[in-house]
CSV table of C-alpha atoms in Angstrom, one decimal:
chain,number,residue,atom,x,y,z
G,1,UNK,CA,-25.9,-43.7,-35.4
G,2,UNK,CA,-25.0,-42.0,-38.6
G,3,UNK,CA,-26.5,-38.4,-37.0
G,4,UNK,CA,-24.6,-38.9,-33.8
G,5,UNK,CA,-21.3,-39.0,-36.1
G,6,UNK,CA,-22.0,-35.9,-37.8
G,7,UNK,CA,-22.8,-34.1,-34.4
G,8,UNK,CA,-19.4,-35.9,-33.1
G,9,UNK,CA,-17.6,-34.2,-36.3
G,10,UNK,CA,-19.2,-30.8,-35.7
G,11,UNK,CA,-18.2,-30.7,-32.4
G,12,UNK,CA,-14.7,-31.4,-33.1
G,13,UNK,CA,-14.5,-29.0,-35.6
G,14,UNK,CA,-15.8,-26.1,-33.4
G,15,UNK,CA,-13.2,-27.1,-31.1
G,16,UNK,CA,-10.9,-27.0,-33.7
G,17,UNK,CA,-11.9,-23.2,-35.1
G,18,UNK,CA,-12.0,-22.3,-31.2
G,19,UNK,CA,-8.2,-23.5,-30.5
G,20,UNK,CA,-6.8,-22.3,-33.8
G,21,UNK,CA,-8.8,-18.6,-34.9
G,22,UNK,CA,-10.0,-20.8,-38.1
G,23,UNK,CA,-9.2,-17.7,-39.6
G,24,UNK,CA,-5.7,-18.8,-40.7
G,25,UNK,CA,-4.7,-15.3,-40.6
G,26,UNK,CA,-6.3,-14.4,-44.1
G,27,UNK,CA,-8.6,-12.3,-45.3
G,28,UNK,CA,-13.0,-12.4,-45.5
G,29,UNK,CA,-15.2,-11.0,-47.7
G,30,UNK,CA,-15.5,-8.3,-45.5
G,31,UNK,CA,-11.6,-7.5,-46.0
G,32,UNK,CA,-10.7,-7.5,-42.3
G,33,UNK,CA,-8.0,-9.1,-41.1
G,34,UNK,CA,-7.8,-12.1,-38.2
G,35,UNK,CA,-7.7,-9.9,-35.0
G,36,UNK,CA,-9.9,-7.2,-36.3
G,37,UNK,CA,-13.4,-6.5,-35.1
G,38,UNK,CA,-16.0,-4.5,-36.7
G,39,UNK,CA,-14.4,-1.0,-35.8
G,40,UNK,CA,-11.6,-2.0,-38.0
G,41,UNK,CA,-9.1,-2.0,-35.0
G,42,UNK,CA,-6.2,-5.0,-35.2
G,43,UNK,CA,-5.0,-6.6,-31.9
G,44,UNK,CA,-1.8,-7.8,-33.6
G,45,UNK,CA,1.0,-5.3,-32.3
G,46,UNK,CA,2.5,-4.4,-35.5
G,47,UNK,CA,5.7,-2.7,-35.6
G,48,UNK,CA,6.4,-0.8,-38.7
G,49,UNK,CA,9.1,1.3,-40.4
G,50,UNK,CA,8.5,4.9,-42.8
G,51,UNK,CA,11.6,6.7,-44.2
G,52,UNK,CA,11.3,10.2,-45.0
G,53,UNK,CA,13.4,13.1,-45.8
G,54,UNK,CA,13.4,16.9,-44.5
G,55,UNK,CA,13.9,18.4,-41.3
G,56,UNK,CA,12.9,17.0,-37.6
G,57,UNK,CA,10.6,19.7,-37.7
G,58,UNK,CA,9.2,17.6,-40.7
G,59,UNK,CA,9.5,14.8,-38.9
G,60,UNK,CA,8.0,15.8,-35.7
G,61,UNK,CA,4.4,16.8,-37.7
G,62,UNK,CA,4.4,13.4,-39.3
G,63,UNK,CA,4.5,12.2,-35.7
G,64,UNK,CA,1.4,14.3,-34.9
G,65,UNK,CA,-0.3,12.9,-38.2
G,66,UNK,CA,1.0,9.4,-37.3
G,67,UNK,CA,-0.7,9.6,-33.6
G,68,UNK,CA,-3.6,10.8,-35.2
G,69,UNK,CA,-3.5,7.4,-37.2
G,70,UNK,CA,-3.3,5.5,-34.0
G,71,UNK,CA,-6.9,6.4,-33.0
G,72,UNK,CA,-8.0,3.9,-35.3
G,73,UNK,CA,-5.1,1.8,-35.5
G,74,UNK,CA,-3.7,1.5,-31.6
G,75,UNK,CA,-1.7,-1.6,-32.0
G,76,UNK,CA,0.5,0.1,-35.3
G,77,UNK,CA,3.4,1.5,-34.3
G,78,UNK,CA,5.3,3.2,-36.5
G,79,UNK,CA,8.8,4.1,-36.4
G,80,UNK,CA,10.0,6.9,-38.3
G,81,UNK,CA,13.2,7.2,-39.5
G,82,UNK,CA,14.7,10.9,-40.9
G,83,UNK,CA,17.3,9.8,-43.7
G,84,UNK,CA,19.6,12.7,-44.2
G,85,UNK,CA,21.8,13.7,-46.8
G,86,UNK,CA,21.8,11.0,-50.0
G,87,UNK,CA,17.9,9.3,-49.1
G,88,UNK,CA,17.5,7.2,-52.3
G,89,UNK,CA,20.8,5.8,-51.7
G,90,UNK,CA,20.6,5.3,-48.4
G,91,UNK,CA,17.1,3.7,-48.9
G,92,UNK,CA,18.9,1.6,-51.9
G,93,UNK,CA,20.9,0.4,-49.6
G,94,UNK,CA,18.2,-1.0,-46.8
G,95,UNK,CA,16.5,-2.5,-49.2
G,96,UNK,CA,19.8,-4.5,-50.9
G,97,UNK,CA,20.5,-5.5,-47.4
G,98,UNK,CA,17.4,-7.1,-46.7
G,99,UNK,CA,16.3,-4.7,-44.0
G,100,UNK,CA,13.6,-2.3,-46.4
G,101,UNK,CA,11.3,-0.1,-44.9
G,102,UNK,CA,7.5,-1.0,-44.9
G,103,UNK,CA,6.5,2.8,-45.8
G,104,UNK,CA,8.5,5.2,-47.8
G,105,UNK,CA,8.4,8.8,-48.9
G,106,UNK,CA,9.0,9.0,-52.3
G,107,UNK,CA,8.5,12.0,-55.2
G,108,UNK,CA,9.3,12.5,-58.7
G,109,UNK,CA,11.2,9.3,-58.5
G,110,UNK,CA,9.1,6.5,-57.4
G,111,UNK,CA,9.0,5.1,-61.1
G,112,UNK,CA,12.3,4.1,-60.6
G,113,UNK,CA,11.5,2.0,-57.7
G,114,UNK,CA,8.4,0.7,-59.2
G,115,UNK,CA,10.3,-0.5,-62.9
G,116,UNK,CA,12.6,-2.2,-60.5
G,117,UNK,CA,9.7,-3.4,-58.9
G,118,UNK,CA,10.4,-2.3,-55.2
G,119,UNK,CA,7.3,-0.7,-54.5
G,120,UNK,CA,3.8,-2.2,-54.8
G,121,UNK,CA,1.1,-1.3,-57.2
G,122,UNK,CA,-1.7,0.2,-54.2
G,123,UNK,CA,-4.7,-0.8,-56.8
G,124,UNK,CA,-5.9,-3.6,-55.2
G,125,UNK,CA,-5.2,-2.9,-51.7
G,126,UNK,CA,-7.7,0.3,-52.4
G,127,UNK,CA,-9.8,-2.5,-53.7
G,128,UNK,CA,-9.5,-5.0,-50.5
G,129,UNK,CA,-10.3,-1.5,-48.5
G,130,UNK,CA,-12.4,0.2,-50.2
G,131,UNK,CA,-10.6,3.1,-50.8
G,132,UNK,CA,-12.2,5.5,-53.5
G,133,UNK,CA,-8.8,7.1,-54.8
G,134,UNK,CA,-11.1,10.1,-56.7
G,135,UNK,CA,-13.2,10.7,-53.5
G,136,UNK,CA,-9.8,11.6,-51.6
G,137,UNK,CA,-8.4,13.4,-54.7
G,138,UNK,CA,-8.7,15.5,-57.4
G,139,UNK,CA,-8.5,13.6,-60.9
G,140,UNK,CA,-5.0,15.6,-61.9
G,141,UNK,CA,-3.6,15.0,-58.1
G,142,UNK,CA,-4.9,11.3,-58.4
G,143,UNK,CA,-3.0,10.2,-61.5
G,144,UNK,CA,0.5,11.6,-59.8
G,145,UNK,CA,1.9,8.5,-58.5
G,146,UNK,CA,0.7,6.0,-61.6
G,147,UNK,CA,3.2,3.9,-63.7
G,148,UNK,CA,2.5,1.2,-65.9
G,149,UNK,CA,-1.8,1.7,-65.4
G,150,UNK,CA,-0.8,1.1,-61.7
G,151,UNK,CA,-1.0,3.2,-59.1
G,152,UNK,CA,2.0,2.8,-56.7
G,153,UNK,CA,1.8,5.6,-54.0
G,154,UNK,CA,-0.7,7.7,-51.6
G,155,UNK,CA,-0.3,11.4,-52.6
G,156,UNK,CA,0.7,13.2,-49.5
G,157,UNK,CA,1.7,16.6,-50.1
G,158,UNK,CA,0.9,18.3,-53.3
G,159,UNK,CA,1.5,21.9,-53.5
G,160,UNK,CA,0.8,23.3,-57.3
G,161,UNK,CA,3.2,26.1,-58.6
G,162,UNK,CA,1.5,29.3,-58.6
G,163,UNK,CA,1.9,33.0,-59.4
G,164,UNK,CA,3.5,35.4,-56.5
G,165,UNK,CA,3.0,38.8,-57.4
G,166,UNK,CA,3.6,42.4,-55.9
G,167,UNK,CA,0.1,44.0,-55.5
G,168,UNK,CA,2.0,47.3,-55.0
G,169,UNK,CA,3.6,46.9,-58.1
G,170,UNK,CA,0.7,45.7,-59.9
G,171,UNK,CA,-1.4,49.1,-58.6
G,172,UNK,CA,1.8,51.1,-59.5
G,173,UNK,CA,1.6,49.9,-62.9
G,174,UNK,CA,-2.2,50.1,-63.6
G,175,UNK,CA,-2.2,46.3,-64.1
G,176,UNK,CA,-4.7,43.7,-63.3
G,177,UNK,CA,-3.8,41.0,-60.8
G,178,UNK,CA,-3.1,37.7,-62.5
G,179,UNK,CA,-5.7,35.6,-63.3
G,180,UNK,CA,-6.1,31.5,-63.7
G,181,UNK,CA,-8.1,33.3,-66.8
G,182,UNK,CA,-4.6,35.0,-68.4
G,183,UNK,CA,-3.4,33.5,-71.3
G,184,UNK,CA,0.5,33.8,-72.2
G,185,UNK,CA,0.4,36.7,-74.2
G,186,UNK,CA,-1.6,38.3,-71.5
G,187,UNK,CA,0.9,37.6,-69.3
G,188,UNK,CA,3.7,38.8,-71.3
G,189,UNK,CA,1.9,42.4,-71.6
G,190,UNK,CA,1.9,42.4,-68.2
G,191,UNK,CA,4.9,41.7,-67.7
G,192,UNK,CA,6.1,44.4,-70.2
G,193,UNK,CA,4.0,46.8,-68.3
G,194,UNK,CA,5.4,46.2,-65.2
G,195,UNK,CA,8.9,46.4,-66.6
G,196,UNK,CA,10.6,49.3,-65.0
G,197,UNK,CA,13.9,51.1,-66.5
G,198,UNK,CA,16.1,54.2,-65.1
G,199,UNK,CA,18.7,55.7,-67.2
G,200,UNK,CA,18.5,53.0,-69.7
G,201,UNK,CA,19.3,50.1,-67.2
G,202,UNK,CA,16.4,48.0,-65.8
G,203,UNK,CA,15.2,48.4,-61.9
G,204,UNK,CA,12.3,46.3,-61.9
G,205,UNK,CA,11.4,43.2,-64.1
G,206,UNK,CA,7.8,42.4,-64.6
G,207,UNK,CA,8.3,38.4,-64.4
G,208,UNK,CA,11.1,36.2,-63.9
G,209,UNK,CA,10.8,32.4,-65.4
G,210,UNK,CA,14.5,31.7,-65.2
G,211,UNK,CA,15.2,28.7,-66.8
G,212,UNK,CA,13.8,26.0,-64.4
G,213,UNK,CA,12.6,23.0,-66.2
G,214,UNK,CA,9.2,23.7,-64.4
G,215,UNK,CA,9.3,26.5,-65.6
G,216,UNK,CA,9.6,25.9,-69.3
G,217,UNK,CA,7.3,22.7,-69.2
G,218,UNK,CA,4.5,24.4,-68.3
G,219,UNK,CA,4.3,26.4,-71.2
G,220,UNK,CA,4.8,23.6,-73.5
G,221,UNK,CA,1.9,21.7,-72.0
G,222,UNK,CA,-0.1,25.3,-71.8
G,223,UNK,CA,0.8,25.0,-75.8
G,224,UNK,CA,-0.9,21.9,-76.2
G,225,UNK,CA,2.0,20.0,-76.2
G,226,UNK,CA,3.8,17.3,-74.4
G,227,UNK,CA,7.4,15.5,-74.2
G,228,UNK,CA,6.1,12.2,-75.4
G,229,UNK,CA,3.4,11.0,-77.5
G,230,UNK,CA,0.6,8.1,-76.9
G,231,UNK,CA,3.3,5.5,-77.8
G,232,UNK,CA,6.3,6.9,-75.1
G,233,UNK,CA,8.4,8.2,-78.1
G,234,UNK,CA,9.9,11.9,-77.4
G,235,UNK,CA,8.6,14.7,-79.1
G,236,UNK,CA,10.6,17.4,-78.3
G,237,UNK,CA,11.2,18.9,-81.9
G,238,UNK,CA,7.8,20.1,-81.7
G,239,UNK,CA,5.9,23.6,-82.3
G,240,UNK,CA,4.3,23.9,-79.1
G,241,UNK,CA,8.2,23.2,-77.2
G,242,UNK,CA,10.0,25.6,-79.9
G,243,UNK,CA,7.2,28.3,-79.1
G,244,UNK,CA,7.4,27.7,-75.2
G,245,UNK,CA,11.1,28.1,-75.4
G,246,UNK,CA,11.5,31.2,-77.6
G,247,UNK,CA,8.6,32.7,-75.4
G,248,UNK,CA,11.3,32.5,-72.8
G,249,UNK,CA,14.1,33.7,-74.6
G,250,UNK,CA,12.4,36.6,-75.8
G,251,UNK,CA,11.3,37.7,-72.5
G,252,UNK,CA,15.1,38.1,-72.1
G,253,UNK,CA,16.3,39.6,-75.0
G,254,UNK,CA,13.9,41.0,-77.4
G,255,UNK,CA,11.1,42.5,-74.7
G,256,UNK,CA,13.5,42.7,-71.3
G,257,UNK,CA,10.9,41.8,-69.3
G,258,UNK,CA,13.0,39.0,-67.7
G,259,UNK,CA,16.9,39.1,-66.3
G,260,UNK,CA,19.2,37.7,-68.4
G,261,UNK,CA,21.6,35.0,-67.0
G,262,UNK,CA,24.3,37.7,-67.0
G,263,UNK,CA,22.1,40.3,-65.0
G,264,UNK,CA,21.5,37.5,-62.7
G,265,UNK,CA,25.3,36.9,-62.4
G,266,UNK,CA,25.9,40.8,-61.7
G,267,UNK,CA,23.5,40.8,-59.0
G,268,UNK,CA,25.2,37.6,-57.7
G,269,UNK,CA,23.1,35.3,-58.9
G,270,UNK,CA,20.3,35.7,-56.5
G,271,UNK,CA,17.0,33.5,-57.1
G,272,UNK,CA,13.5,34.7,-58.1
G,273,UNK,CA,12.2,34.4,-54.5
G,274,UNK,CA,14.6,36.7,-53.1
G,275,UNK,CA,14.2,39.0,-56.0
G,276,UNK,CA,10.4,39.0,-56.2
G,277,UNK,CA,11.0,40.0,-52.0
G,278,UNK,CA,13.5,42.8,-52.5
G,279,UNK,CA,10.8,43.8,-54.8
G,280,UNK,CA,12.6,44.1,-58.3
G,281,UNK,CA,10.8,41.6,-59.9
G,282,UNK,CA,6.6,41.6,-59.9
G,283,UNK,CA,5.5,38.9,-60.4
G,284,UNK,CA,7.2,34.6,-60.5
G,285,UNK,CA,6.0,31.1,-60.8
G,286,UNK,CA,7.3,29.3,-57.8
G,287,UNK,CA,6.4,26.7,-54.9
G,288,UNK,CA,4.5,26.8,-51.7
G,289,UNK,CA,8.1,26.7,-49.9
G,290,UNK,CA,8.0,30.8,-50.8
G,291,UNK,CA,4.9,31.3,-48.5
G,292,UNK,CA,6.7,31.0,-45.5
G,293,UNK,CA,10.1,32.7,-46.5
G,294,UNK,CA,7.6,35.7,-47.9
G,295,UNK,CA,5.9,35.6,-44.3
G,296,UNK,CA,9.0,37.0,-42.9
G,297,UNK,CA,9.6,40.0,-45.0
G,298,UNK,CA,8.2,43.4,-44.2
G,299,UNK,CA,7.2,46.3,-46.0
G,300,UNK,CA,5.9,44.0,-49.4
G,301,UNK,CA,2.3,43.4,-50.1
G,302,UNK,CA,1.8,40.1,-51.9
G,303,UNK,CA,-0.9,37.5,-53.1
G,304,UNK,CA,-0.8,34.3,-55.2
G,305,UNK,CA,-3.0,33.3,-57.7
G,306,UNK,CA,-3.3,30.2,-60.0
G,307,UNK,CA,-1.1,30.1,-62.9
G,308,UNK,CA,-2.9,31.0,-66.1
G,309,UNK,CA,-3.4,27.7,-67.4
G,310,UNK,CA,-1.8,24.4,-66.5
G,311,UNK,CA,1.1,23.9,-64.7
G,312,UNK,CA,2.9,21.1,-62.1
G,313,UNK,CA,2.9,20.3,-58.8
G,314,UNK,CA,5.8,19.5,-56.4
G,315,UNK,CA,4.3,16.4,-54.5
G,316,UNK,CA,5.9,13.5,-52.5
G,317,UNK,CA,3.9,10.3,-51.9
G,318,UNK,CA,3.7,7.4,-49.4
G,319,UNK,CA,4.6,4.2,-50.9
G,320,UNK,CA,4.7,0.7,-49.8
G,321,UNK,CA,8.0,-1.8,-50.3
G,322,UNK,CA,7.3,-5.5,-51.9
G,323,UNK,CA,9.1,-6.6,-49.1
G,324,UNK,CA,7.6,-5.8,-46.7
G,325,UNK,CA,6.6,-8.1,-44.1
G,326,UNK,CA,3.3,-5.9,-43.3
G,327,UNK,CA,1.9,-4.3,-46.8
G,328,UNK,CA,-1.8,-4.9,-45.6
G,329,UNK,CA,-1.2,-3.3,-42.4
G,330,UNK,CA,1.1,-0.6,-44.3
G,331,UNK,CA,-1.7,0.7,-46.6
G,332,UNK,CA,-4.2,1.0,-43.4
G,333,UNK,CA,-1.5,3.7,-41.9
G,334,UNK,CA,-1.1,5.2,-45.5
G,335,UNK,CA,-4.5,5.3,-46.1
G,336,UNK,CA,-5.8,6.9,-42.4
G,337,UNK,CA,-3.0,9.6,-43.2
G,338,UNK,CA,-5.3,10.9,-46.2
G,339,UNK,CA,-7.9,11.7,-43.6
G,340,UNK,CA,-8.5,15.5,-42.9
G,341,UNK,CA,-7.8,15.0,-39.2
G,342,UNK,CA,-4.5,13.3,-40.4
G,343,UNK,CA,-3.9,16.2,-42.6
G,344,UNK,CA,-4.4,18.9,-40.2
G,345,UNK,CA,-0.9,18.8,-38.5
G,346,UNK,CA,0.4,19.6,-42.2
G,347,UNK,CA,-1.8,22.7,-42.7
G,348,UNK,CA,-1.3,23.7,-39.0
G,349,UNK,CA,2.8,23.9,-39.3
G,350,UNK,CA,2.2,25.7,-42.6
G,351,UNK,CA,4.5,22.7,-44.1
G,352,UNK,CA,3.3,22.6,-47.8
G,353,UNK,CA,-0.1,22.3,-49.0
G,354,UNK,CA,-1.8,18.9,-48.7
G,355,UNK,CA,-2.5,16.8,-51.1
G,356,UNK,CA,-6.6,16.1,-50.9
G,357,UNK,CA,-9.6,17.6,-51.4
G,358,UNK,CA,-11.3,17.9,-48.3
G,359,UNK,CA,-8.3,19.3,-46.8
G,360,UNK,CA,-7.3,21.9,-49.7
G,361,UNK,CA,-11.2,23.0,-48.8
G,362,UNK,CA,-11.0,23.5,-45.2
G,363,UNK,CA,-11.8,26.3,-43.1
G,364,UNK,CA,-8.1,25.5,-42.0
G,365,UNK,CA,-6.3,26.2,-44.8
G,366,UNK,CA,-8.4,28.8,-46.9
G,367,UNK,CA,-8.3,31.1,-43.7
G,368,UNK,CA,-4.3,30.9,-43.1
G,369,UNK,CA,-2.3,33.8,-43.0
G,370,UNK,CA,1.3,34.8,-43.4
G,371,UNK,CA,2.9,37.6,-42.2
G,372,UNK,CA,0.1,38.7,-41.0
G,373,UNK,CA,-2.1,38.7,-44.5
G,374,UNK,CA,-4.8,36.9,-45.8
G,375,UNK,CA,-3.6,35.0,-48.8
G,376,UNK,CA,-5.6,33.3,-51.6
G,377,UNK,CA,-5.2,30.2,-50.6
G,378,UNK,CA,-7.4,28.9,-52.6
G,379,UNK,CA,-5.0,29.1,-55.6
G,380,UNK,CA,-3.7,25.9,-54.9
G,381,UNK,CA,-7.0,24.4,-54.8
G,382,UNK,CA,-7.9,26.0,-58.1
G,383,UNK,CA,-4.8,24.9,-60.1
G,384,UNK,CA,-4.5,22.6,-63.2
G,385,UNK,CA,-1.6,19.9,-63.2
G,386,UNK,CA,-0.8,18.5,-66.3
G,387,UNK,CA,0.7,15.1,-66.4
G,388,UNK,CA,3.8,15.1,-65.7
G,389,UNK,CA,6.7,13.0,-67.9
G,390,UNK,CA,7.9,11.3,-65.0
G,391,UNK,CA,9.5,7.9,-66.2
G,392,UNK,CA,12.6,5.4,-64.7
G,393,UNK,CA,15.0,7.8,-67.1
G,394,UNK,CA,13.9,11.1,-65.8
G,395,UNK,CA,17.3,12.0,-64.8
G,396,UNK,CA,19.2,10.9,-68.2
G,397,UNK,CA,16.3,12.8,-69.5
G,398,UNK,CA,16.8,16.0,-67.9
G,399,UNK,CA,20.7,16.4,-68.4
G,400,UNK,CA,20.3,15.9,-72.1
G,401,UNK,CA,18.0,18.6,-72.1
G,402,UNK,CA,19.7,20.6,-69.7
G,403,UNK,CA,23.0,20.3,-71.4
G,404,UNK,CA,21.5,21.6,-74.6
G,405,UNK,CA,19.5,24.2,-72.8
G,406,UNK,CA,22.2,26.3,-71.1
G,407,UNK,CA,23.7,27.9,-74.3
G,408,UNK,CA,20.2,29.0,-75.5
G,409,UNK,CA,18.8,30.4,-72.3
G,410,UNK,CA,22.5,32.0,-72.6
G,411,UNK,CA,21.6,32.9,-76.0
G,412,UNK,CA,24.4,31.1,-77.5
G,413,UNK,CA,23.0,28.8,-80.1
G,414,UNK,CA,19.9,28.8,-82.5
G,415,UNK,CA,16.6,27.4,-81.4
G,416,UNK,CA,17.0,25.1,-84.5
G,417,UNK,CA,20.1,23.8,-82.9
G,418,UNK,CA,18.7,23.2,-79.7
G,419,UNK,CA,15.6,20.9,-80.0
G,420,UNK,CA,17.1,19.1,-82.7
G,421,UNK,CA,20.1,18.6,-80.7
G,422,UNK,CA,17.8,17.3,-77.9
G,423,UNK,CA,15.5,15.8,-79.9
G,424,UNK,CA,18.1,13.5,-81.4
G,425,UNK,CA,19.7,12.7,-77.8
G,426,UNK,CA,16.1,11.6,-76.6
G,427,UNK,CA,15.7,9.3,-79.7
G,428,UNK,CA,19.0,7.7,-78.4
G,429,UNK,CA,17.6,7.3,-74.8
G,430,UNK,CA,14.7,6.0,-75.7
G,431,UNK,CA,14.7,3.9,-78.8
C-alpha cells in the first residue's frame, strides 16, 4: 500500500513538471534559462531596446553586428534606437518615465549612471555565463568601464590615441619615426628638429598638443603621476602635473615647437588634424576618427605609431539598465557582440577600432588601408592606457580645471597660480 502511494505521488508530480516547465522560469546550475537547450538558443521571443548615438551609418553597422548576434540568439530582437542631439538627456528622460532602454551606449559617463544606480554591475552576470572578461580584453581595456570594484559595461569600441606623423617631413628632417620607445624629451628634440622657420616666422611646427585635456593627462600619468591618490583625494598640486604642464607651455613659448593660441587664432583657429593634413605640423596625438579624414587627402604620406609611453583611449561601452525587464537576456546580446564575427562589421566600415583582443589581432584590421596606404595598424594594439579619472563629477571636474587652464596655455598667469588655484577648487569638490 504504502509503495503504491509513493508511485501515485511521483506520477502526479511528473504530470505536474510536464504541465508547468517545473523550471519556474529560473535559472540551473548550468546557467541556462527555461526555454533554452544545450546550443544556448532561447525560444522566448524577446523584444529588446539599445540606444546609441552617431550617425545611421553608425547605426546601420550595429545592425550588421546585431544580425550577426541573432545566429545564436534567433528569438532576440533588438530594436535600435539613434538618439540625436542631447542623448543623456534624452536617455534621462526614458528612464524617469518608466520606459528605459534594456541596452545602452554609454562612454566616459557611465559612472554617473552607475552612482545613481541606473546601470547594473555586469560581474555576476559574466559569472552566471561564464564570460572571462581578460580573455576578451586586454587588462588596461578591461578595467575601462569599472566603478566602485564593479564592472558596469561591455567595452565596445576602444580606439587608443596615437601619434600621426608626416613621414615626408620626418625624412626631410633627418628624424627617426616615433617610437612607443620615445620618451618626452625625445620627443621634444624631435619636435624642435622638425620645427621649420622662414624669415623669422614659423612654416612648419614639429608637434602640436594644443591644450586638450587628453592631451595634457597623458603626460602627467607618463610622469608618474595621477589626479587622485589611493584614497580619491585630488592631487593636482603635484610635480609630475606642474612638469606635464610647463612641458606644454614651453613647447609654445620658450622652444616654438608648438602654435601658440594666438597663431592658432591668425590662421583661424584651425585644428591639429587639418593642420597635420595641410602639412604644417609633423607630427600630433589624436583619435582613430583622423584615419578616415587623412584617407581623403592627397599628396601627404603618413603613418601612426603608438604614443611614447601611456596614454588614453576614446571608448564607448554597452551597458545594461536596472530596469530592465530582460537584463539576463540583455547581457547574452552584449556579450555575443564581443565576438570577432560581431566585431567585423566595425573593422569593415572602418568605424573606430574595436575594443578586443582577437579583433585588434586580425588579419582584418592589421591589413587595412586608407587612401590607398598600409598603415600600422597595429599601433592601436600596441598602446598603453592608463586609468583614467573618470568619476560621477567628471564634468565639475573638468571646468574647474579648464577655467584655470586657459590663461596659462594663454600664458597669462604663473604655473604657481594655476595648480594651486585648481588644486584648491578640487579640494572643494571633493571634500
Amino acid at each position: 500500500m504504502r509503495q503504491r502511494l509513493v508511485m501515485a505521488f511521483v506520477f502526479i508530480f511528473v504530470v505536474a513538471c510536464i504541465l508547468s516547465g517545473c523550471s519556474g522560469g529560473n535559472e540551473g546550475a548550468s546557467g541556462k534559462r527555461s526555454g533554452e537547450g544545450s546550443s544556448g538558443h532561447s525560444d522566448q521571443k524577446v523584444d529588446l531596446t539599445l540606444t546609441m548615438w552617431g550617425s545611421e551609418s553608425d547605426k546601420q553597422v550595429m545592425e550588421k553586428r546585431l544580425a550577426i548576434m541573432n545566429k545564436t540568439y534567433p528569438n532576440y530582437n533588438v530594436n535600435v534606437l539613434l538618439v540625436a542631439g542631447e542623448y543623456d538627456q534624452k536617455v534621462q528622460t526614458m528612464i524617469a518615465g518608466g520606459t528605459p532602454p534594456d541596452i545602452m551606449m554609454i562612454a566616459e559617463n557611465y559612472q554617473v549612471y552607475a552612482s545613481k544606480n541606473q546601470i547594473i554591475p555586469l560581474d555576476d552576470l559574466m559569472t552566471a555565463n561564464q564570460f572571462h572578461l581578460n580573455e576578451t580584453y586586454s587588462e588596461d581595456v578591461a578595467s575601462l568601464m569599472s566603478y566602485d570594484g564593479k564592472h558596469y559595461g561591455m567595452v565596445d569600441r576602444a580606439g587608443a590615441m596615437v601619434v600621426f606623423y608626416n613621414k615626408d617631413l620626418f625624412d626631410k628632417a633627418g628624424v627617426a619615426y616615433p617610437s612607443k620607445d620615445w620618451t618626452q624629451k625625445e620627443m621634444l628634440e624631435a619636435a624642435k628638429k622638425l620645427t621649420v622657420k622662414e624669415a623669422g616666422k614659423t612654416v612648419q611646427w614639429g608637434y602640436y598638443p594644443g591644450s586638450w585635456w587628453p592631451q595634457w593627462m597623458q603626460l602627467v600619468y607618463q610622469n608618474g603621476g595621477s589626479l587622485f591618490d589611493d584614497n580619491n583625494k585630488p592631487t593636482f598640486d603635484t610635480p609630475q602635473v606642474r612638469e606635464a604642464l610647463q612641458l606644454l607651455n614651453d613647447m609654445n613659448y620658450k622652444y616654438g615647437t608648438s602654435p601658440t593660441p594666438v597663431e592658432i587664432a591668425d590662421m583661424g583657429n584651425i585644428g591639429a588634424d587639418p593642420l597635420f593634413a595641410q602639412g604644417k605640423i609633423a607630427m600630433e596625438t589624436t583619435g582613430f576618427w583622423n584615419m578616415g579624414s587623412l584617407s581623403k587627402v592627397e599628396g601627404i604620406n603618413w603613418d601612426i605609431s603608438p604614443v611614447w609611453g601611456e596614454t588614453n583611449a576614446f571608448f564607448n561601452g554597452l551597458t545594461i539598465t536596472k530596469d530592465s525587464a530582460h537584463q539576463e537576456e540583455a547581457f547574452k546580446v552584449i556579450a555575443a557582440l564581443t565576438t570577432l564575427e560581431a566585431q567585423m562589421p566595425i573593422i569593415e566600415s572602418g568605424q573606430d577600432a574595436p575594443a578586443t583582443k582577437a579583433a585588434l589581432a586580425s588579419d582584418a584590421f592589421l591589413n587595412a588601408e586608407y587612401g590607398g596606404q598600409k598603415i600600422n595598424m597595429n599601433a592601436f594594439g600596441e598602446s598603453k592606457l592608463y586609468k583614467q579619472p573618470l568619476n560621477p563629477k567628471w564634468n565639475e571636474m573638468m571646468k574647474i580645471i579648464d577655467d584655470k587652464l586657459a590663461p596659462f596655455f594663454f600664458n597669462k598667469t604663473s604655473l604657481d597660480d594655476t595648480v594651486q588655484q585648481i588644486q584648491q577648487g578640487l579640494d572643494k569638490l571633493y571634500k
